[in-house]
């Protein structure tokens, strides 16, 4: 199915009057603070969030998976679903593919379809955490870090293949996340594992086209539960520095031990111009891959506060903005619509922070004042700006409402049935 301009018009019709009233009221209040609402709206229209190809069906855990209905069962249908999200919020103009879950059969058809839906290809993800049918060597004891050279070479070759696939689609980045690690002390040499990983990544780095980047994603645990070879930002940063100027650190919000100050990690990486991008999600305990902003919205706001300051005070290159979530109980498309909105809301809140007054309060050690300045921005309801950014881009004022009003899921079930299953986690 496709969402047309008339679908959007119909969905916006009943909401437009109230929306424009709230927008007008908010714009006047912000103008009194010297804030140019149109400038904020333009920045919101520019921010585009890539959708993970592995999160368009129902996700699961080791305790089971409750399949959804009308799921996309191939890459064509996945790109069509991302086209539906983008038609509604005009903020999701890219897909991040995971190989081999989404190996294109017909590159020309995929490129044409993506072009027709204004969808680009963000970072491609390699997968050396699962063995494929008929695979010569196993990744059971690791891939790029494995003590076995044949396994390392297989994993290096896979990453080079993923780069080739990405090149054919117009992607400009490779994301490497390694499950490599150990579940028991003594199981392997932590130093040799890191050394092997660096040497293997160096081989992959040599295969990167000139205008590409490699995003090194870290994670403290799971599926290994004693050590993970790239366990934290420091290890990823260390490797990115050793690899060279095309290597950066990717921050997955769910890949931090409880109470980690993620916004400080973001600032430190931007100061070193080594922040490559994000996998946005939220979590309460571990790598829960929940809807962005659904558990710790203030942390998300503080991360965007550091990003907004970092954009103006560092030379960190443009970022890869991607979601990485798993939908165990909610409709994946609804969940992704909510996640994109939460990201844009946090960005908008950070954009209205009175940076000058904040710096003054900080220089005067006026902590309470500094807090008030941050919380004033966080507690300002900026949803009319998100809605207006979508409306001005030809999208829906209320994307989730429009999704339900149009009856997208029912239409997808009519077209695909109830047993189609999406590849991915
Ligand atoms: C690992 C991870 C990684 C992906 C996978 C789907 O937890 O965050 O980014 O490869 O999820
Ligand atoms: Mn991730």
Short mmCIF file of C-alpha atoms and ligand atoms in Angstrom, two decimals, residues 54 98 101 125-127 129 175-178 217-219 221-223 250 252 255 279 281 287 289 324-325 425, ligand 1:
data_model
loop_
_atom_site.label_atom_id
_atom_site.label_comp_id
_atom_site.label_asym_id
_atom_site.label_seq_id
_atom_site.Cartn_x
_atom_site.Cartn_y
_atom_site.Cartn_z
CA UNK A 54 15.46 -5.52 11.38
CA UNK A 98 21.44 -5.70 8.21
CA UNK A 101 19.03 -10.61 7.03
CA UNK A 125 25.38 -3.61 9.38
CA UNK A 126 27.51 -6.75 9.24
CA UNK A 127 26.54 -9.84 11.21
CA UNK A 129 27.16 -13.03 15.69
CA UNK A 175 28.43 -0.52 11.29
CA UNK A 176 30.38 -3.23 13.11
CA UNK A 177 28.94 -4.61 16.35
CA UNK A 178 30.73 -7.67 17.78
CA UNK A 217 29.52 -0.08 18.14
CA UNK A 218 30.28 -1.06 21.76
CA UNK A 219 28.22 -3.07 24.25
CA UNK A 221 27.43 -7.64 27.76
CA UNK A 222 24.99 -10.06 25.96
CA UNK A 223 25.28 -12.50 24.41
CA UNK A 250 28.59 4.48 17.45
CA UNK A 252 23.65 2.63 21.11
CA UNK A 255 24.57 -0.45 25.55
CA UNK A 279 21.31 3.70 17.70
CA UNK A 281 16.18 3.31 21.84
CA UNK A 287 19.67 -3.69 26.20
CA UNK A 289 15.50 -1.88 22.89
CA UNK A 324 17.75 0.28 16.89
CA UNK A 325 14.74 -1.17 18.66
CA UNK A 425 15.79 -10.16 15.81
C1 LIG B 1 23.38 -5.39 19.31
C2 LIG B 1 22.73 -4.41 18.36
C3 LIG B 1 23.51 -4.15 17.09
C4 LIG B 1 22.76 -4.87 16.01
C5 LIG B 1 21.79 -5.66 16.72
C6 LIG B 1 20.55 -5.89 15.93
O1 LIG B 1 22.68 -5.44 20.51
O2 LIG B 1 22.44 -3.24 19.05
O3 LIG B 1 23.43 -2.82 16.74
O4 LIG B 1 23.52 -5.49 15.11
O5 LIG B 1 21.52 -4.99 17.92
#
